[in-house]
mmCIF file of C-alpha atoms in Angstrom:
data_model
loop_
_atom_site.group_PDB
_atom_site.id
_atom_site.type_symbol
_atom_site.label_atom_id
_atom_site.label_comp_id
_atom_site.label_asym_id
_atom_site.label_seq_id
_atom_site.Cartn_x
_atom_site.Cartn_y
_atom_site.Cartn_z
ATOM 1 C CA MET A 1468 2.035 -0.617 13.880
ATOM 2 C CA SER A 1469 3.025 -1.865 10.424
ATOM 3 C CA ARG A 1470 0.936 -1.075 7.373
ATOM 4 C CA LYS A 1471 -0.530 -3.947 5.364
ATOM 5 C CA ILE A 1472 -1.415 -4.540 1.744
ATOM 6 C CA ALA A 1473 -3.924 -7.275 0.872
ATOM 7 C CA PHE A 1474 -3.614 -9.506 -2.193
ATOM 8 C CA GLN A 1475 -5.491 -12.485 -3.618
ATOM 9 C CA GLY A 1476 -3.677 -15.774 -3.218
ATOM 10 C CA GLU A 1477 -1.336 -17.591 -0.878
ATOM 11 C CA PRO A 1478 2.194 -16.500 0.076
ATOM 12 C CA GLY A 1479 4.350 -16.700 -3.040
ATOM 13 C CA ALA A 1480 1.565 -15.743 -5.466
ATOM 14 C CA TYR A 1481 2.256 -13.198 -8.199
ATOM 15 C CA GLY A 1482 0.088 -10.750 -6.245
ATOM 16 C CA HIS A 1483 2.495 -11.241 -3.329
ATOM 17 C CA GLU A 1484 5.392 -10.486 -5.673
ATOM 18 C CA ALA A 1485 3.608 -7.315 -6.825
ATOM 19 C CA CYS A 1486 3.208 -6.211 -3.195
ATOM 20 C CA VAL A 1487 6.882 -6.781 -2.408
ATOM 21 C CA THR A 1488 7.956 -4.918 -5.540
ATOM 22 C CA ALA A 1489 5.569 -1.957 -5.482
ATOM 23 C CA ARG A 1490 4.994 -1.497 -1.741
ATOM 24 C CA PRO A 1491 8.032 -2.884 0.117
ATOM 25 C CA ASP A 1492 7.116 -0.746 3.133
ATOM 26 C CA HIS A 1493 3.850 -2.696 3.615
ATOM 27 C CA ASP A 1494 3.403 -6.210 5.018
ATOM 28 C CA PRO A 1495 1.639 -8.455 2.451
ATOM 29 C CA LEU A 1496 -1.676 -9.922 3.655
ATOM 30 C CA PRO A 1497 -2.789 -13.051 1.735
ATOM 31 C CA CYS A 1498 -6.531 -13.397 1.053
ATOM 32 C CA PRO A 1499 -8.393 -16.313 -0.579
ATOM 33 C CA THR A 1500 -10.307 -14.187 -3.137
ATOM 34 C CA PHE A 1501 -10.304 -10.711 -4.661
ATOM 35 C CA ASP A 1502 -13.514 -10.043 -2.767
ATOM 36 C CA THR A 1503 -11.917 -10.839 0.612
ATOM 37 C CA ALA A 1504 -8.862 -8.735 -0.290
ATOM 38 C CA ILE A 1505 -11.157 -5.790 -1.007
ATOM 39 C CA GLN A 1506 -13.082 -6.469 2.202
ATOM 40 C CA ALA A 1507 -9.840 -6.456 4.215
ATOM 41 C CA VAL A 1508 -9.141 -2.913 3.017
ATOM 42 C CA ARG A 1509 -12.729 -1.792 3.549
ATOM 43 C CA ASP A 1510 -12.716 -3.136 7.120
ATOM 44 C CA GLY A 1511 -9.357 -1.559 7.967
ATOM 45 C CA GLU A 1512 -7.533 -4.871 8.324
ATOM 46 C CA ALA A 1513 -5.283 -3.705 5.469
ATOM 47 C CA ASP A 1514 -4.356 -0.208 4.326
ATOM 48 C CA LEU A 1515 -4.136 -1.051 0.625
ATOM 49 C CA GLY A 1516 -5.277 -3.746 -1.786
ATOM 50 C CA MET A 1517 -3.268 -5.137 -4.711
ATOM 51 C CA ILE A 1518 -5.804 -6.226 -7.340
ATOM 52 C CA ALA A 1519 -4.843 -7.914 -10.622
ATOM 53 C CA VAL A 1520 -6.941 -6.608 -13.513
ATOM 54 C CA GLU A 1521 -5.369 -7.862 -16.746
ATOM 55 C CA ASN A 1522 -2.602 -9.963 -18.234
ATOM 56 C CA SER A 1523 -0.905 -9.247 -21.555
ATOM 57 C CA THR A 1524 -1.289 -12.881 -22.654
ATOM 58 C CA TYR A 1525 -4.558 -13.966 -21.038
ATOM 59 C CA GLY A 1526 -6.557 -10.720 -21.119
ATOM 60 C CA ARG A 1527 -8.649 -9.236 -18.349
ATOM 61 C CA VAL A 1528 -9.091 -11.019 -15.043
ATOM 62 C CA ALA A 1529 -12.648 -12.345 -14.848
ATOM 63 C CA ASP A 1530 -15.139 -10.574 -12.554
ATOM 64 C CA VAL A 1531 -12.685 -7.959 -11.254
ATOM 65 C CA HIS A 1532 -14.190 -5.029 -13.149
ATOM 66 C CA SER A 1533 -17.605 -5.841 -11.748
ATOM 67 C CA LEU A 1534 -16.162 -5.981 -8.206
ATOM 68 C CA LEU A 1535 -14.362 -2.639 -8.291
ATOM 69 C CA PRO A 1536 -17.345 -0.246 -8.640
ATOM 70 C CA GLU A 1537 -19.123 -1.896 -5.695
ATOM 71 C CA SER A 1538 -16.022 -2.026 -3.520
ATOM 72 C CA GLY A 1539 -16.280 1.465 -2.076
ATOM 73 C CA LEU A 1540 -12.512 1.764 -2.626
ATOM 74 C CA HIS A 1541 -10.469 4.063 -4.828
ATOM 75 C CA ILE A 1542 -7.629 3.349 -7.263
ATOM 76 C CA VAL A 1543 -4.544 5.227 -6.064
ATOM 77 C CA ASP A 1544 -1.829 3.608 -8.189
ATOM 78 C CA GLU A 1545 -1.070 1.040 -10.868
ATOM 79 C CA THR A 1546 1.870 -1.303 -11.221
ATOM 80 C CA PHE A 1547 3.005 -3.762 -13.871
ATOM 81 C CA VAL A 1548 4.665 -7.039 -12.914
ATOM 82 C CA ARG A 1549 6.651 -9.047 -15.430
ATOM 83 C CA VAL A 1550 5.300 -12.559 -14.912
ATOM 84 C CA HIS A 1551 8.092 -15.104 -15.050
ATOM 85 C CA ILE A 1552 6.641 -18.612 -14.875
ATOM 86 C CA ASN A 1553 8.923 -21.250 -13.389
ATOM 87 C CA LEU A 1554 8.582 -25.006 -13.086
ATOM 88 C CA LEU A 1555 9.096 -25.822 -9.409
ATOM 89 C CA GLY A 1556 9.768 -29.365 -8.232
ATOM 90 C CA THR A 1557 10.842 -31.207 -5.131
ATOM 91 C CA PRO A 1558 14.478 -30.746 -4.083
ATOM 92 C CA ASP A 1559 15.491 -34.193 -5.425
ATOM 93 C CA ALA A 1560 13.666 -33.870 -8.769
ATOM 94 C CA VAL A 1561 15.015 -33.192 -12.268
ATOM 95 C CA LEU A 1562 13.020 -31.958 -15.254
ATOM 96 C CA ALA A 1563 12.775 -35.427 -16.798
ATOM 97 C CA ASP A 1564 10.934 -36.693 -13.684
ATOM 98 C CA VAL A 1565 7.977 -34.320 -14.082
ATOM 99 C CA THR A 1566 4.772 -35.588 -15.682
ATOM 100 C CA GLU A 1567 2.297 -33.106 -14.151
ATOM 101 C CA ALA A 1568 2.466 -29.343 -13.673
ATOM 102 C CA HIS A 1569 -0.096 -27.716 -11.390
ATOM 103 C CA GLY A 1570 -1.168 -24.098 -11.778
ATOM 104 C CA HIS A 1571 -4.060 -21.661 -11.936
ATOM 105 C CA PRO A 1572 -6.289 -21.910 -15.073
ATOM 106 C CA VAL A 1573 -4.977 -18.494 -16.131
ATOM 107 C CA ILE A 1574 -1.324 -19.558 -16.035
ATOM 108 C CA LEU A 1575 -1.571 -22.925 -17.775
ATOM 109 C CA PRO A 1576 -2.174 -21.495 -21.290
ATOM 110 C CA GLN A 1577 0.685 -19.022 -20.764
ATOM 111 C CA CYS A 1578 3.287 -21.813 -20.869
ATOM 112 C CA ALA A 1579 1.446 -24.343 -23.060
ATOM 113 C CA ALA A 1580 4.322 -24.637 -25.555
ATOM 114 C CA PHE A 1581 6.839 -25.632 -22.873
ATOM 115 C CA LEU A 1582 4.504 -28.199 -21.331
ATOM 116 C CA LYS A 1583 3.764 -29.754 -24.722
ATOM 117 C CA GLU A 1584 7.443 -29.882 -25.660
ATOM 118 C CA HIS A 1585 8.317 -31.784 -22.484
ATOM 119 C CA GLY A 1586 5.238 -34.023 -22.418
ATOM 120 C CA ILE A 1587 3.964 -32.538 -19.166
ATOM 121 C CA ARG A 1588 0.230 -32.514 -18.438
ATOM 122 C CA GLY A 1589 -1.252 -29.334 -17.017
ATOM 123 C CA ARG A 1590 -3.343 -29.721 -13.882
ATOM 124 C CA VAL A 1591 -5.654 -27.018 -12.535
ATOM 125 C CA SER A 1592 -5.072 -25.534 -9.095
ATOM 126 C CA SER A 1593 -7.009 -22.699 -7.482
ATOM 127 C CA ASP A 1594 -3.804 -20.737 -6.912
ATOM 128 C CA ASN A 1595 -0.221 -20.983 -8.157
ATOM 129 C CA ALA A 1596 1.285 -20.532 -4.699
ATOM 130 C CA ARG A 1597 -1.095 -23.160 -3.332
ATOM 131 C CA ALA A 1598 0.143 -25.518 -6.053
ATOM 132 C CA ALA A 1599 3.704 -24.876 -4.867
ATOM 133 C CA ARG A 1600 2.740 -25.530 -1.254
ATOM 134 C CA GLU A 1601 1.004 -28.792 -2.167
ATOM 135 C CA VAL A 1602 3.925 -29.998 -4.302
ATOM 136 C CA ALA A 1603 6.240 -29.307 -1.367
ATOM 137 C CA ALA A 1604 3.931 -31.212 0.983
ATOM 138 C CA GLY A 1605 3.517 -34.194 -1.364
ATOM 139 C CA GLN A 1606 7.212 -34.691 -2.160
ATOM 140 C CA ASP A 1607 6.351 -36.471 -5.422
ATOM 141 C CA ARG A 1608 9.088 -35.944 -8.033
ATOM 142 C CA ALA A 1609 6.562 -36.416 -10.848
ATOM 143 C CA LYS A 1610 4.534 -33.384 -9.742
ATOM 144 C CA ALA A 1611 5.617 -29.768 -10.146
ATOM 145 C CA ALA A 1612 4.102 -26.327 -9.735
ATOM 146 C CA LEU A 1613 3.971 -23.358 -12.096
ATOM 147 C CA ALA A 1614 4.798 -20.391 -9.927
ATOM 148 C CA SER A 1615 7.209 -17.610 -9.022
ATOM 149 C CA GLU A 1616 10.737 -17.961 -7.674
ATOM 150 C CA LEU A 1617 9.387 -16.296 -4.538
ATOM 151 C CA ALA A 1618 7.138 -19.345 -4.082
ATOM 152 C CA ALA A 1619 10.164 -21.622 -4.535
ATOM 153 C CA ASP A 1620 11.970 -19.784 -1.733
ATOM 154 C CA ILE A 1621 8.956 -19.859 0.589
ATOM 155 C CA TYR A 1622 8.155 -23.572 0.153
ATOM 156 C CA GLY A 1623 11.667 -24.967 -0.303
ATOM 157 C CA LEU A 1624 11.217 -26.095 -3.901
ATOM 158 C CA LYS A 1625 13.786 -26.451 -6.656
ATOM 159 C CA VAL A 1626 13.551 -24.383 -9.854
ATOM 160 C CA LEU A 1627 13.644 -27.036 -12.582
ATOM 161 C CA ALA A 1628 13.114 -24.575 -15.455
ATOM 162 C CA ARG A 1629 13.077 -20.778 -15.401
ATOM 163 C CA HIS A 1630 11.005 -18.342 -17.444
ATOM 164 C CA ILE A 1631 9.003 -20.899 -19.400
ATOM 165 C CA GLU A 1632 6.215 -18.517 -20.430
ATOM 166 C CA ASP A 1633 5.323 -18.568 -24.138
ATOM 167 C CA HIS A 1634 5.516 -14.799 -24.575
ATOM 168 C CA ALA A 1635 8.696 -12.947 -23.661
ATOM 169 C CA ARG A 1636 6.839 -9.856 -22.394
ATOM 170 C CA ASN A 1637 4.166 -11.612 -20.348
ATOM 171 C CA THR A 1638 2.996 -8.949 -17.869
ATOM 172 C CA THR A 1639 0.183 -8.519 -15.362
ATOM 173 C CA ARG A 1640 -1.245 -5.126 -14.486
ATOM 174 C CA PHE A 1641 -2.341 -4.512 -10.901
ATOM 175 C CA LEU A 1642 -4.387 -1.673 -9.433
ATOM 176 C CA ILE A 1643 -3.610 -0.496 -5.912
ATOM 177 C CA MET A 1644 -6.790 0.328 -3.983
ATOM 178 C CA ALA A 1645 -7.322 2.444 -0.859
ATOM 179 C CA ARG A 1646 -10.234 3.618 1.261
ATOM 180 C CA ASP A 1647 -9.643 7.285 0.404
ATOM 181 C CA PRO A 1648 -8.936 8.908 -2.976
ATOM 182 C CA ASP A 1649 -5.877 11.043 -3.607
ATOM 183 C CA TYR A 1650 -6.342 13.640 -6.346
ATOM 184 C CA ALA A 1651 -3.491 15.902 -5.222
ATOM 185 C CA ARG A 1652 -0.626 14.114 -6.967
ATOM 186 C CA ARG A 1653 0.753 14.702 -10.430
ATOM 187 C CA GLY A 1654 2.825 11.954 -12.047
ATOM 188 C CA ALA A 1655 6.054 12.265 -13.996
ATOM 189 C CA TYR A 1656 4.421 10.359 -16.865
ATOM 190 C CA GLY A 1657 1.001 12.001 -16.612
ATOM 191 C CA MET A 1658 -2.172 10.929 -14.860
ATOM 192 C CA VAL A 1659 -4.783 8.239 -15.441
ATOM 193 C CA THR A 1660 -8.451 8.603 -14.540
ATOM 194 C CA SER A 1661 -10.546 5.427 -14.259
ATOM 195 C CA PHE A 1662 -14.336 5.541 -14.185
ATOM 196 C CA VAL A 1663 -17.484 3.524 -14.813
ATOM 197 C CA PHE A 1664 -20.657 4.718 -16.491
ATOM 198 C CA ARG A 1665 -23.978 3.609 -17.940
ATOM 199 C CA VAL A 1666 -25.443 5.379 -20.947
ATOM 200 C CA ARG A 1667 -29.007 6.668 -21.137
ATOM 201 C CA ASN A 1668 -31.499 4.694 -23.190
ATOM 202 C CA ILE A 1669 -31.429 6.978 -26.230
ATOM 203 C CA PRO A 1670 -30.265 6.294 -29.804
ATOM 204 C CA ALA A 1671 -26.485 6.382 -30.340
ATOM 205 C CA ALA A 1672 -25.916 7.261 -26.675
ATOM 206 C CA LEU A 1673 -22.511 5.572 -26.453
ATOM 207 C CA TYR A 1674 -21.299 7.194 -29.665
ATOM 208 C CA LYS A 1675 -22.395 10.616 -28.435
ATOM 209 C CA ALA A 1676 -20.956 10.033 -24.955
ATOM 210 C CA MET A 1677 -17.556 9.218 -26.440
ATOM 211 C CA GLY A 1678 -17.626 12.231 -28.748
ATOM 212 C CA GLY A 1679 -16.702 14.639 -25.959
ATOM 213 C CA PHE A 1680 -13.377 12.912 -25.397
ATOM 214 C CA ALA A 1681 -12.460 13.103 -29.077
ATOM 215 C CA THR A 1682 -13.447 16.746 -29.559
ATOM 216 C CA ASN A 1683 -11.589 17.803 -26.401
ATOM 217 C CA GLY A 1684 -8.404 15.903 -27.237
ATOM 218 C CA VAL A 1685 -8.620 13.409 -24.374
ATOM 219 C CA ASN A 1686 -6.998 10.055 -25.104
ATOM 220 C CA MET A 1687 -9.117 7.107 -23.983
ATOM 221 C CA THR A 1688 -6.840 4.108 -23.378
ATOM 222 C CA LYS A 1689 -9.452 1.563 -22.278
ATOM 223 C CA LEU A 1690 -13.175 0.978 -22.787
ATOM 224 C CA GLU A 1691 -14.726 -2.307 -21.688
ATOM 225 C CA SER A 1692 -18.329 -3.359 -21.225
ATOM 226 C CA TYR A 1693 -19.917 -5.904 -18.926
ATOM 227 C CA MET A 1694 -23.426 -6.820 -17.838
ATOM 228 C CA VAL A 1695 -24.861 -5.555 -14.572
ATOM 229 C CA GLY A 1696 -26.859 -7.897 -12.354
ATOM 230 C CA GLY A 1697 -27.180 -10.561 -15.043
ATOM 231 C CA ASP A 1698 -29.416 -8.291 -17.138
ATOM 232 C CA PHE A 1699 -28.694 -8.341 -20.884
ATOM 233 C CA THR A 1700 -30.133 -4.825 -21.262
ATOM 234 C CA ALA A 1701 -28.092 -3.239 -18.445
ATOM 235 C CA THR A 1702 -24.550 -2.700 -19.664
ATOM 236 C CA GLN A 1703 -21.929 -0.851 -17.678
ATOM 237 C CA PHE A 1704 -18.709 0.485 -19.145
ATOM 238 C CA TYR A 1705 -15.291 0.692 -17.503
ATOM 239 C CA ALA A 1706 -13.025 3.326 -19.042
ATOM 240 C CA GLU A 1707 -9.601 4.853 -18.547
ATOM 241 C CA ILE A 1708 -8.342 8.126 -19.937
ATOM 242 C CA GLU A 1709 -5.090 10.050 -19.871
ATOM 243 C CA GLY A 1710 -5.464 13.161 -17.757
ATOM 244 C CA HIS A 1711 -6.804 14.532 -14.465
ATOM 245 C CA PRO A 1712 -10.415 15.614 -13.783
ATOM 246 C CA ASP A 1713 -9.083 19.101 -12.992
ATOM 247 C CA ASP A 1714 -7.612 19.462 -16.497
ATOM 248 C CA ALA A 1715 -9.731 21.838 -18.571
ATOM 249 C CA ASN A 1716 -10.196 19.430 -21.491
ATOM 250 C CA VAL A 1717 -11.064 16.518 -19.187
ATOM 251 C CA LYS A 1718 -13.644 18.671 -17.387
ATOM 252 C CA LEU A 1719 -15.330 19.481 -20.678
ATOM 253 C CA ALA A 1720 -15.278 15.839 -21.761
ATOM 254 C CA PHE A 1721 -16.900 14.732 -18.496
ATOM 255 C CA GLU A 1722 -19.566 17.418 -18.816
ATOM 256 C CA GLU A 1723 -20.543 16.004 -22.203
ATOM 257 C CA LEU A 1724 -20.374 12.436 -20.885
ATOM 258 C CA ALA A 1725 -22.705 13.298 -17.981
ATOM 259 C CA TYR A 1726 -25.364 14.491 -20.403
ATOM 260 C CA PHE A 1727 -25.591 11.071 -22.068
ATOM 261 C CA THR A 1728 -25.244 8.883 -18.967
ATOM 262 C CA ASP A 1729 -27.500 8.005 -16.044
ATOM 263 C CA HIS A 1730 -24.627 6.771 -13.861
ATOM 264 C CA LEU A 1731 -21.030 8.000 -13.644
ATOM 265 C CA LEU A 1732 -18.519 7.052 -10.954
ATOM 266 C CA ILE A 1733 -14.855 8.035 -10.900
ATOM 267 C CA MET A 1734 -12.953 5.024 -9.582
ATOM 268 C CA GLY A 1735 -9.540 6.627 -9.236
ATOM 269 C CA VAL A 1736 -7.099 9.314 -10.295
ATOM 270 C CA TYR A 1737 -3.478 8.168 -10.154
ATOM 271 C CA PRO A 1738 -0.038 8.627 -11.725
ATOM 272 C CA ALA A 1739 0.598 6.668 -14.916
ATOM 273 C CA ALA A 1740 3.223 3.992 -14.375
ATOM 274 C CA ALA A 1741 6.594 4.399 -16.060
ATOM 275 C CA ARG A 1742 5.801 1.298 -18.128
ATOM 276 C CA ARG A 1743 3.171 3.256 -20.069
ATOM 277 C CA HIS A 1744 5.851 5.738 -21.077
ATOM 278 C CA GLU A 1745 8.189 2.913 -22.106
ATOM 279 C CA LYS A 1746 5.484 1.284 -24.250
ATOM 280 C CA ALA A 1747 4.761 4.564 -26.001
ATOM 281 C CA HIS A 1748 8.401 5.035 -27.030
#
């Protein structure tokens, strides 16, 4: 029985591309939302989930960080996908024919300069691969999709313009989720530990909670806050550090953190991707 990896979007989405690249031994399973992709893993329909968390141009993917702590899943890997945006049209179209380009709200601003230069209006679609499918079905030369070359292959579209993104290093980071954690591995480029926490209601709690990482020489690479349950007074933090919970300095840092928090959940311990090493050098 083949193993499956769930992703948000239709066949040809960038999440699909991430699955093919990072887990070629798994069959991609398209899901309409991040929530249903997570549910597919939780229910055993898929073995892994490929969840987009942030884009180098757009920023973090809305709502994902609030979904992860409640998912019951664990982060077991990360992968970075270079997002090449292509203008896909019908087989008989040329660039000059196109007046509308359909894509997800996240992708439209990422190629705004190209669209403006060519007088093409951006049109919102719920999914880039869906936009490709609908352009293929409509066979209107004036309409194109903003999507991957994988989507062009799947839906029989013509690549009218390649790599039209505004920023040359446009990249999306994905987290790979599983039902069970795996703390046994050690990565060639170090380890990453992801966790969420809420600080106690005492003065300077966040400052004091962070102090343990500084004094123990633990590098914190991410700290983001978001509201919990729509309550302005209940703020949860998502953080990532370099290191493994079994490392002596990380243990000490977590001991100090626990003193100033009323909720602490380790979301995953996983090897740092090679891309982190490349960015640091």
